[in-house]
CSV table of C-alpha atoms and ligand atoms in Angstrom, one decimal:
chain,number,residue,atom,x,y,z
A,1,UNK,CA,0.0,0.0,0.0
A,2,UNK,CA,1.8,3.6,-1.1
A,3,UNK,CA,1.9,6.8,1.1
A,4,UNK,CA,2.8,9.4,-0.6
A,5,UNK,CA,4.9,11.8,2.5
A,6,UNK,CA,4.8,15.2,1.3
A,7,UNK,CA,8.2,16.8,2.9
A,8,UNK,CA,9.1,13.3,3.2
A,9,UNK,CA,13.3,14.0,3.2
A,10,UNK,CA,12.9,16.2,6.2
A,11,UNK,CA,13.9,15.5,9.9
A,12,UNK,CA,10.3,14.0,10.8
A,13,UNK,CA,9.4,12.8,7.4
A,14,UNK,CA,12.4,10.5,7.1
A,15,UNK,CA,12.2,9.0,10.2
A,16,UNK,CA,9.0,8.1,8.8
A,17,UNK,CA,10.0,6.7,5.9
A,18,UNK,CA,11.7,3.7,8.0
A,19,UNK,CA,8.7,3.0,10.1
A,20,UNK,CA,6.4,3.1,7.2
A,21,UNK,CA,8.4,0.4,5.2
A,22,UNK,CA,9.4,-1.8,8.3
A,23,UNK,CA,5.2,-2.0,9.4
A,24,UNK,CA,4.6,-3.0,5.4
A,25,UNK,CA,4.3,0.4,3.3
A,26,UNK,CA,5.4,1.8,0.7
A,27,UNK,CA,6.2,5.1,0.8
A,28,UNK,CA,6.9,7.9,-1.9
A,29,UNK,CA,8.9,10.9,-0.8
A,30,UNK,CA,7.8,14.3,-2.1
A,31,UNK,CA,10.4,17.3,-1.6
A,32,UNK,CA,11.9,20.3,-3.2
A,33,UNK,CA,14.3,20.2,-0.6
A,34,UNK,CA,13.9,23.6,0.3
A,35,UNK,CA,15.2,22.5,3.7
A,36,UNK,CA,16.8,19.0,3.3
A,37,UNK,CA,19.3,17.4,1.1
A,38,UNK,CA,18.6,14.7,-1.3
A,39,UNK,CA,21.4,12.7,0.9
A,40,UNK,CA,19.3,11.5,2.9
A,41,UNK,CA,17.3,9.5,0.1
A,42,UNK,CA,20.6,7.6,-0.3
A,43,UNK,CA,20.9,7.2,4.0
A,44,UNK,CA,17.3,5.8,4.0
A,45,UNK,CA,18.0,3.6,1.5
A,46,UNK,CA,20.9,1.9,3.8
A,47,UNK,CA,18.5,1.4,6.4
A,48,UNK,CA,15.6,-0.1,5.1
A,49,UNK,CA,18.2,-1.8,2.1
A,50,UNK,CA,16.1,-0.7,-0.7
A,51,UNK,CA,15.1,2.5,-2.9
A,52,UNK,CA,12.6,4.8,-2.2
A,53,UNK,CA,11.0,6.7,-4.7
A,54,UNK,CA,11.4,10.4,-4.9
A,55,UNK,CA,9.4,13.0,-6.6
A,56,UNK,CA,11.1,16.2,-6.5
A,57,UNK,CA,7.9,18.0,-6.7
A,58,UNK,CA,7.0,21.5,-5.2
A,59,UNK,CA,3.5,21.1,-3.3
A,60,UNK,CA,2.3,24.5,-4.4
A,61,UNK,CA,2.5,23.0,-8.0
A,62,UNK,CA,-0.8,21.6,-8.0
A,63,UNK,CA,-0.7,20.4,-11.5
A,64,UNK,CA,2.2,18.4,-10.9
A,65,UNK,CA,1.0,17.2,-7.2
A,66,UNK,CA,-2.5,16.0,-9.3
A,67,UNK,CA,0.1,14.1,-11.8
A,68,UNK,CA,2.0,12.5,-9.0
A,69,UNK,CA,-1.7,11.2,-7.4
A,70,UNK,CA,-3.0,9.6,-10.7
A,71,UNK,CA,0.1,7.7,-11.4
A,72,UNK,CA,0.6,6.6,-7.8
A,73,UNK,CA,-2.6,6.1,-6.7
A,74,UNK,CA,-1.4,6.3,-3.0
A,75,UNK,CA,-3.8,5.1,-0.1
A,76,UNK,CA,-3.1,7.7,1.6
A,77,UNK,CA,-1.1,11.2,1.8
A,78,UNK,CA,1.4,12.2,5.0
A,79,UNK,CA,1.2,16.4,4.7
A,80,UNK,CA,5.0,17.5,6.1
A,81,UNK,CA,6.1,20.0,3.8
A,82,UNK,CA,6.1,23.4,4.9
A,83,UNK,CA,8.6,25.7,6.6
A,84,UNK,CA,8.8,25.3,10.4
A,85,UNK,CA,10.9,29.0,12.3
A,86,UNK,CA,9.5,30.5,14.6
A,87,UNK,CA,11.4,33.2,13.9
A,88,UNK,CA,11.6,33.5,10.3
A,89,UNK,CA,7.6,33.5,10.6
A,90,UNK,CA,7.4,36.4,12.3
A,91,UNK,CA,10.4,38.4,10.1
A,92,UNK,CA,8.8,37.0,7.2
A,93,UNK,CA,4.9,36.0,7.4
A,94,UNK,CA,3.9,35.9,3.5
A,95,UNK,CA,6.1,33.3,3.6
A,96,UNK,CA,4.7,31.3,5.9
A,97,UNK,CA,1.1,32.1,4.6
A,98,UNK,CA,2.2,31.4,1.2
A,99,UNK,CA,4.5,28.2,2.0
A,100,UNK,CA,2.5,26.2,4.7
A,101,UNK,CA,-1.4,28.0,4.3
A,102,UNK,CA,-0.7,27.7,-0.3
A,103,UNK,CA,0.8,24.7,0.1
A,104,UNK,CA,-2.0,22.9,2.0
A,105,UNK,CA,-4.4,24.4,-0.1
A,106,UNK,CA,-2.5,23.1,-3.5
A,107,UNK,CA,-2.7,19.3,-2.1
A,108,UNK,CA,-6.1,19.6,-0.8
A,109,UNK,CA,-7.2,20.6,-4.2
A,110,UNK,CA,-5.4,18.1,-5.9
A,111,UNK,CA,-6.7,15.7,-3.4
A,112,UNK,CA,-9.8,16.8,-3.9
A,113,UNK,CA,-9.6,16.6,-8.5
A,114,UNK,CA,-8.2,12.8,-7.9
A,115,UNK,CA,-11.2,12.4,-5.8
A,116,UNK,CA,-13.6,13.5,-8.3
A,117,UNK,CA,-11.7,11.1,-10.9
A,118,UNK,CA,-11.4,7.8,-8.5
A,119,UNK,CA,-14.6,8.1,-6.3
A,120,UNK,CA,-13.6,4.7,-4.8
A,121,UNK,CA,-10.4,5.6,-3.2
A,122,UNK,CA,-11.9,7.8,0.2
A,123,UNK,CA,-9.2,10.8,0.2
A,124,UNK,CA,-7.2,9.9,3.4
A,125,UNK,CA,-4.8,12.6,4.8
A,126,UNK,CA,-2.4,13.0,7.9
A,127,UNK,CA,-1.0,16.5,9.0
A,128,UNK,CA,1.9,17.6,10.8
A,129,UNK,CA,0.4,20.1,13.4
A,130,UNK,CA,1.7,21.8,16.4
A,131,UNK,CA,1.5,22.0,19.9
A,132,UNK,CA,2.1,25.5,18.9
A,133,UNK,CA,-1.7,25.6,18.5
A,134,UNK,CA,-2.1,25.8,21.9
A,135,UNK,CA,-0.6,29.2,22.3
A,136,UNK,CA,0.0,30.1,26.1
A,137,UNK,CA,-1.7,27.1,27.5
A,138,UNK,CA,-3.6,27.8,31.1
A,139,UNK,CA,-2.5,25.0,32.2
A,140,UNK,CA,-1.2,21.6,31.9
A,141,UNK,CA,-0.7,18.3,30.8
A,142,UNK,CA,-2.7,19.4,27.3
A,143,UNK,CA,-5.7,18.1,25.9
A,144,UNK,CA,-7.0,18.5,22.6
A,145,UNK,CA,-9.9,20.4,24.0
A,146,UNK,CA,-7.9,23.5,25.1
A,147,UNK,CA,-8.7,26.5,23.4
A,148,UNK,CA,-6.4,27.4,20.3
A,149,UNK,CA,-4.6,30.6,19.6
A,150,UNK,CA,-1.4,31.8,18.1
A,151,UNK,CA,1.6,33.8,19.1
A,152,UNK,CA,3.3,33.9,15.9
A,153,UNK,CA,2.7,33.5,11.6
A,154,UNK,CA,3.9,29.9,11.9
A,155,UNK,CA,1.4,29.2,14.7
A,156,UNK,CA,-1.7,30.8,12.8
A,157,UNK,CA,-0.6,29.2,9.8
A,158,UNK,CA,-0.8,25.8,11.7
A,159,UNK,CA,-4.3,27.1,13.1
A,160,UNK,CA,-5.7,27.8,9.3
A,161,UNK,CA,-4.5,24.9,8.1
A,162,UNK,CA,-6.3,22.6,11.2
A,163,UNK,CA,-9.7,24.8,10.4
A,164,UNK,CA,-9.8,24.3,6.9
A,165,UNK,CA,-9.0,20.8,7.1
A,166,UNK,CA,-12.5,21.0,9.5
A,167,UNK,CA,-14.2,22.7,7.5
A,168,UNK,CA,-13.6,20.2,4.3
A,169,UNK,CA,-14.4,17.2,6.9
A,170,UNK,CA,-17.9,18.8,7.4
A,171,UNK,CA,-18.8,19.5,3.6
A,172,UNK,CA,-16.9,16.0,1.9
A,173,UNK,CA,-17.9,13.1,5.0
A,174,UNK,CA,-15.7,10.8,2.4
A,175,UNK,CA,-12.6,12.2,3.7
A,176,UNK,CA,-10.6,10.8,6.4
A,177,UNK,CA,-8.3,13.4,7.9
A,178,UNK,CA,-5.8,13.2,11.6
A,179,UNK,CA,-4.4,15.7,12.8
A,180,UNK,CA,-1.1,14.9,14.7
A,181,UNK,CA,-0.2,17.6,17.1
A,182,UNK,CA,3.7,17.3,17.9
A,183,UNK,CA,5.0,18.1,21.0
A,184,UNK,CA,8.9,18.5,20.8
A,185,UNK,CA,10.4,16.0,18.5
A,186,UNK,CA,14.0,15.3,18.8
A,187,UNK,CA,16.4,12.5,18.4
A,188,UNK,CA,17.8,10.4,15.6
A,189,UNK,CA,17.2,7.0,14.1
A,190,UNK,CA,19.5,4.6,16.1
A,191,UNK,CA,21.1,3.8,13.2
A,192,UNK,CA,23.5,7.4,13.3
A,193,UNK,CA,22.2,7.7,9.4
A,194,UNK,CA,19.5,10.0,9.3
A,195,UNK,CA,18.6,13.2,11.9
A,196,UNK,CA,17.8,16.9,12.4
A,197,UNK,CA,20.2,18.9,9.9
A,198,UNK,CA,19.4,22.4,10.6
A,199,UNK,CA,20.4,25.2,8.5
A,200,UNK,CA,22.4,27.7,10.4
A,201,UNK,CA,21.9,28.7,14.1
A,202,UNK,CA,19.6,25.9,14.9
A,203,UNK,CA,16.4,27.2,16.9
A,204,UNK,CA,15.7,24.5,18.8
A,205,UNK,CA,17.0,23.5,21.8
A,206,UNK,CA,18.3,19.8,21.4
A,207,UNK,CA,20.5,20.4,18.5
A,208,UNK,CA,22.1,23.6,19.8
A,209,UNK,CA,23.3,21.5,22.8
A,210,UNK,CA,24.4,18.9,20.4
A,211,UNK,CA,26.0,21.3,18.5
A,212,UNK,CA,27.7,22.8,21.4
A,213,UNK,CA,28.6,19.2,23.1
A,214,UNK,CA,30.3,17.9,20.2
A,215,UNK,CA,32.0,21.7,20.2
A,216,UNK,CA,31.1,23.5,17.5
A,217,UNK,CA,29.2,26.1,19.7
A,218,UNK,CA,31.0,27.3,22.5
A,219,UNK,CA,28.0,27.4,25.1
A,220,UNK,CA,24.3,27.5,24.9
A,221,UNK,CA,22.0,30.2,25.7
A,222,UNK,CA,19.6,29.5,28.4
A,223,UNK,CA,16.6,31.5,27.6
A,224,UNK,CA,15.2,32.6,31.3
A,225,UNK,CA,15.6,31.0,34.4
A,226,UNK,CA,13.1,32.5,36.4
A,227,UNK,CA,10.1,30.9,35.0
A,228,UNK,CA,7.4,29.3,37.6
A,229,UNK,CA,8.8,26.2,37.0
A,230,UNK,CA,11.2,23.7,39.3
A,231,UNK,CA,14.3,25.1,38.5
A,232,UNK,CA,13.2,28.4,36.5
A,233,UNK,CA,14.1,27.3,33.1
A,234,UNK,CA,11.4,26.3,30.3
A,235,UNK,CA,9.6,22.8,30.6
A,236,UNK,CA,8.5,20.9,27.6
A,237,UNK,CA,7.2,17.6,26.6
A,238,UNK,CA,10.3,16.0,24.0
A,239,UNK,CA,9.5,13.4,22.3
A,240,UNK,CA,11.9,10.9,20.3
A,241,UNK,CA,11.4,11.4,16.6
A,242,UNK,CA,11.3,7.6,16.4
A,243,UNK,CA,7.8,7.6,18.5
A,244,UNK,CA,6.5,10.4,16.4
A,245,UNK,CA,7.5,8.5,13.6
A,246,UNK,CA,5.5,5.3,15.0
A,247,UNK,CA,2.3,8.0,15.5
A,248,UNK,CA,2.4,8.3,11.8
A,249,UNK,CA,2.0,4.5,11.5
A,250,UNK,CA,-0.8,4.3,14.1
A,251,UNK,CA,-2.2,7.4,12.5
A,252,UNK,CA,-2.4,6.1,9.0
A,253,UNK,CA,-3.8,2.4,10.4
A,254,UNK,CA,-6.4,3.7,12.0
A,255,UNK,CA,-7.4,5.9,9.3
A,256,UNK,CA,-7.2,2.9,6.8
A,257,UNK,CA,-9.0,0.9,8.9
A,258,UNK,CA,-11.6,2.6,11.3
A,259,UNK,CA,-11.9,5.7,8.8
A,260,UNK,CA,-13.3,8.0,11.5
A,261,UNK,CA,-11.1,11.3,11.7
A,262,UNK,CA,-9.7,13.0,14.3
A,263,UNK,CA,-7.0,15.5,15.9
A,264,UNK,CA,-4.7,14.1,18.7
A,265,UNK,CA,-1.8,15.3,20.8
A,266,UNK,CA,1.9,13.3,19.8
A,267,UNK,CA,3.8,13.8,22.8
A,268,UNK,CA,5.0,11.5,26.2
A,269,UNK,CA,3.0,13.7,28.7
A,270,UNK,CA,6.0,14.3,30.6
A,271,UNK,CA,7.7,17.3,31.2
A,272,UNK,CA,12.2,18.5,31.2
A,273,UNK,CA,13.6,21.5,31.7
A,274,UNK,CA,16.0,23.1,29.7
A,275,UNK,CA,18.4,22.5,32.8
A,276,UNK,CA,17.4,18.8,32.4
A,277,UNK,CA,18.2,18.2,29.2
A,278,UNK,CA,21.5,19.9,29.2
A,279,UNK,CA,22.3,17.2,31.9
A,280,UNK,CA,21.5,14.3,30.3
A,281,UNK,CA,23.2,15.4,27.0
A,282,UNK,CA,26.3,15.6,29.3
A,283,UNK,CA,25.7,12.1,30.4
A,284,UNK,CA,24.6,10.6,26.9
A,285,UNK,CA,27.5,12.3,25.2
A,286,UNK,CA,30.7,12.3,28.1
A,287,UNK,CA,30.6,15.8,26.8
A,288,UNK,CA,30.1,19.0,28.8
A,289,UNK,CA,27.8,20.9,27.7
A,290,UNK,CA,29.0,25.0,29.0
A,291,UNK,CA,25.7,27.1,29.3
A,292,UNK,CA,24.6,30.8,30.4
A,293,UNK,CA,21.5,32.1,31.4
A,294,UNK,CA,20.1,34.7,29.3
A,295,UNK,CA,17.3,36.8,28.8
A,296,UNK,CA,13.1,35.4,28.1
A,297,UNK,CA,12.6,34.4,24.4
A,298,UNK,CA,10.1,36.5,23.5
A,299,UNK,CA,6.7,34.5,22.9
A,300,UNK,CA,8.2,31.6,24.9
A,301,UNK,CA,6.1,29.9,27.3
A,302,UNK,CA,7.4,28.6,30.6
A,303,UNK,CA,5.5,25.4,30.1
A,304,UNK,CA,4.0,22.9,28.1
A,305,UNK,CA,3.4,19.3,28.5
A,306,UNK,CA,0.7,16.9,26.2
A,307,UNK,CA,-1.8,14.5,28.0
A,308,UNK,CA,-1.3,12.0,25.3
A,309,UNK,CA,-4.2,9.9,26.6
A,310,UNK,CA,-6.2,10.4,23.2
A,311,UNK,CA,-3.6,8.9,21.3
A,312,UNK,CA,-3.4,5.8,23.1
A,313,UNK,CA,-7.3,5.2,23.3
A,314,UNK,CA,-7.7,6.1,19.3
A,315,UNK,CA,-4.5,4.9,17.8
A,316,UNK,CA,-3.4,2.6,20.1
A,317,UNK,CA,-0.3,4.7,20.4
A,318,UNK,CA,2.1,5.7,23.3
A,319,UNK,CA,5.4,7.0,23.4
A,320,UNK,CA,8.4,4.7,25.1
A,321,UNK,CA,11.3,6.4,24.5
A,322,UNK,CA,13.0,7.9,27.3
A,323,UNK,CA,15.3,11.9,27.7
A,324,UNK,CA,18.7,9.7,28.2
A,325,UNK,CA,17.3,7.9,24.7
A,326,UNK,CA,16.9,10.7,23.1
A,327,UNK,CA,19.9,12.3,24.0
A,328,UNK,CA,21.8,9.3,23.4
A,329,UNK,CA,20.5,9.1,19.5
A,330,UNK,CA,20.7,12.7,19.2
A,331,UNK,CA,24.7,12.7,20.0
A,332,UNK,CA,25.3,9.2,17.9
A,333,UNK,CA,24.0,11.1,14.5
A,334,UNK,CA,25.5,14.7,15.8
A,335,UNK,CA,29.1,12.9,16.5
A,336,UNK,CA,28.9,10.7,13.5
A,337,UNK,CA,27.5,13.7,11.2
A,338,UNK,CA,29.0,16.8,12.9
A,339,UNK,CA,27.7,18.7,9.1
A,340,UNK,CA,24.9,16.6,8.9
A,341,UNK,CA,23.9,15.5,5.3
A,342,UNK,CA,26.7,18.0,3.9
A,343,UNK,CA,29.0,15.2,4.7
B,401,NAD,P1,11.8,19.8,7.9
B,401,NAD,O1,12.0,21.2,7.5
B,401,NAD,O2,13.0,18.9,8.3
B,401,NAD,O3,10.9,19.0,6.8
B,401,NAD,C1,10.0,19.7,6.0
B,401,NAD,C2,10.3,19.3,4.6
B,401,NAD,O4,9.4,19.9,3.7
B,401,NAD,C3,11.7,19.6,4.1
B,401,NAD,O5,12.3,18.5,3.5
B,401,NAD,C4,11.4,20.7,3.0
B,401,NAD,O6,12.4,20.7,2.0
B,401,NAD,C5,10.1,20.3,2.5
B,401,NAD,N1,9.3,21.4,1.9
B,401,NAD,C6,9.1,22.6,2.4
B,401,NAD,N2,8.3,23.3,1.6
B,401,NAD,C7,8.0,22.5,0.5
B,401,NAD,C8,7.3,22.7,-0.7
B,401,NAD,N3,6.7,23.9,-1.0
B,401,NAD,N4,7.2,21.7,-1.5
B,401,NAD,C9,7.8,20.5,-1.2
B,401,NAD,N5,8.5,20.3,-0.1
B,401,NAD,C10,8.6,21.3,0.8
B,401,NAD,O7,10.8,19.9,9.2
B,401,NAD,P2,10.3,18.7,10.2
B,401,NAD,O8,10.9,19.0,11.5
B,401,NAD,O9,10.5,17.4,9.6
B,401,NAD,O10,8.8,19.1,10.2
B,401,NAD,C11,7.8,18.4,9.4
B,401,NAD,C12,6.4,19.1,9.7
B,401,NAD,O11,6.1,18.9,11.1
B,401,NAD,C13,6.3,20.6,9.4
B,401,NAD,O12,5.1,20.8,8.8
B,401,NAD,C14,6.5,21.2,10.7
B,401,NAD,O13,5.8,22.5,10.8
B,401,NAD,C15,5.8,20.2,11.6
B,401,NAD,N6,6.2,20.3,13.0
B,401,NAD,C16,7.6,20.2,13.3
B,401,NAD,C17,8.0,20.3,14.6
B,401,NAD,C18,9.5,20.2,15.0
B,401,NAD,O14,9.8,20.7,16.0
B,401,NAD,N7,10.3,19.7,14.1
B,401,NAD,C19,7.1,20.5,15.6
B,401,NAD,C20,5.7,20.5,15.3
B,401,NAD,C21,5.3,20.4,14.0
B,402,UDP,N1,15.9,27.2,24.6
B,402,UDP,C1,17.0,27.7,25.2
B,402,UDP,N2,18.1,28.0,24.4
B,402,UDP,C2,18.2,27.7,23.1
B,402,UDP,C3,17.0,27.2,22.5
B,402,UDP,C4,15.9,26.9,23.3
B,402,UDP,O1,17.1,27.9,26.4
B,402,UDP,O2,19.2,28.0,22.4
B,402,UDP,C5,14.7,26.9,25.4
B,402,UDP,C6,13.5,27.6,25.1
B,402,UDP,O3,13.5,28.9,25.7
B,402,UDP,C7,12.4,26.7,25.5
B,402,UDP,C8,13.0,25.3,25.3
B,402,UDP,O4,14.4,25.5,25.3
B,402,UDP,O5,12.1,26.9,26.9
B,402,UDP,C9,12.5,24.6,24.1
B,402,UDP,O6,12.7,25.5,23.0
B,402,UDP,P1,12.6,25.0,21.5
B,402,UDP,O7,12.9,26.1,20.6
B,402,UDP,O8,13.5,23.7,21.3
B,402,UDP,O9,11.1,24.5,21.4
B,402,UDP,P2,9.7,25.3,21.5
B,402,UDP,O10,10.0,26.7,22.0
B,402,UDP,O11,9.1,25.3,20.2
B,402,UDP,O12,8.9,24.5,22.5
């Protein structure tokens, strides 16, 4: 059975890719790398010892998207592409709007002509969301019931996309839609093969310690450390890529099967610090791992924890990787790939 995985070379969407194939898929990789190198099409391929196809497709072309459908034929579509900084959003939001909002759009419409061609096949589609759409939570662990805003153009782009996917579920009952809200995905694959390669400065916090433990980075910025939290510094639910990647599986299953849609939270339910992670990257790596406390992120929130309970009870699903696993994955493909895919 093919998947076609729109952003399907990038950090999440290749992790994928393996856990697609090992639970009986086939999956097609769609990319204009934009933010990924084809590299890790040949690194995939030394996992799972075979080749996977590629489409170097751009999902705003929806032409070409409509082409890839009718000769594939996929049972179902994994929607990754899009761009993901915080940041960037907010210095450029058209973008963002343009990227992740056009994008969408594009596939749904394509989705929706190969629909209107091949009546039989039930349009079935997973998207990468965010626990971003929970803006400054009230409180936590999360549930999908929580009220949704958005601090930032990446956020509201996440938020239009979740609402027009609702409002197509209402007017076409034939499509079967879930909506994956990620927590904080880090890690590797075990193998040391395949990881997050960012471009530049990373953002995040897991591969800026990485980068900083294997020494490439002098220290890491701690942003705040007077936060209402244990030991001041931000909490947030991480989740090894490898679980997320498993979601995707359950995900698609019980959209295949079941066919009833729905929107759940991807994360463990348990909550690190900043402080805590830095710890058990020095411990997973041997490594130390220098830091300073500096000022708030602006639009950071001190905390934010998933109740993945949905998950489980729909999908079956639950996360069992551990922090020290995840550090210890993230510093095998960090040490083993110090310029990620740029060899
Ligand atoms: P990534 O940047 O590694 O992967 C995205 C992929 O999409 C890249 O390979 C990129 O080249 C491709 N892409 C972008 N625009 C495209 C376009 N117009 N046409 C074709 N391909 C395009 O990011 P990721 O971390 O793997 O994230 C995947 C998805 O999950 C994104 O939608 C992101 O917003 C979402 N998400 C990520 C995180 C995270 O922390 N990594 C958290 C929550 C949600
Ligand atoms: N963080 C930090 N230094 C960094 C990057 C992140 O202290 O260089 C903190 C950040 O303030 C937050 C946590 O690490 O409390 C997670 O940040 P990340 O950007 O990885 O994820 P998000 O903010 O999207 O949850």
């Amino acid at each position: 059975m093919k998947i076609l995985l729109t952003g399907g070379a990038g950090y999440i969407g290749s992790h994928t890719v393996v856990a697609l194939i090992e639970a009986g898929f086939q999956p097609i990789v769609l990319d204009n790398f934009s933010n990924s190198h084809p590299a890790v099409l040949e690194r995939l391929a030394r996992i799972v010892g075979q080749t996977v196809p590629l489409e170097h497709v751009d999902v705003l072309d929806t032409p070409w998207l409509q082409d890839v459908l009718r000769r594939h034929r996929p049972a179902g579509v994994v929607h990754f592409a899009g761009d993901k900084a915080v940041g960037e959003s907010v210095a450029q939001p058209l973008k963002y709007f343009h990227n992740n909002i056009g994008g969408a759009v594009s596939l749904l419409r394509a989705m929706e002509a190969m629909h209107a061609e091949t009546p039989e096949d039930a349009p079935t589609l997973v998207f990468s969301s965010s626990a971003t759409v929970y803006g400054d939570p009230a409180r936590v662990p999360i549930t999908e019931d929580f009220p949704r805003s958005h601090t930032n153009p990446y956020g509201h782009s996440k938020l239009v996309i979740e609402d027009m996917l609702y409002a197509l579920m209402a007017a076409r009952p034939a499509w079967r839609v879930g909506v994956l809200r990620y927590f904080n995905p880090v890690g590797a694959h075990p193998s040391g093969l395949i990881g997050e390669d960012p471009a530049g400065i990373p953002n995040n916090l897991m591969p800026y310690v990485a980068q900083v433990a294997v020494g490439q980075r002098d220290h890491l910025n701690v942003f705040g450390n007077d936060y209402p939290t244990p030991d001041g510094t931000g909490v947030r639910d991480f989740i090894h890529v490898q679980d997320l990647a498993a979601g995707h599986v359950a995900a698609i299953k019980a959209l295949l099967g079941r066919g009833e849609s729905f929107t759940v939270n991807l994360g463990t339910g348990r909550g690190h610090s900043v402080l805590e992670v830095v710890r058990a990257f020095e411990k997973a790596s041997g490594r130390a791992v220098p830091y300073r406390i500096a000022p708030r992120r602006a639009g950071d929130v001190a905390q934010c924890w998933a109740d993945p309970g949905l998950a489980l009870r729909l999908l079956g699903w639950r996360a069992k990787h551990a922090l020290d696993d995840m550090c210890t994955d993230a510093w095998r493909w960090q040490s083993g790939n110090p310029n990620g895919y740029r060899g």
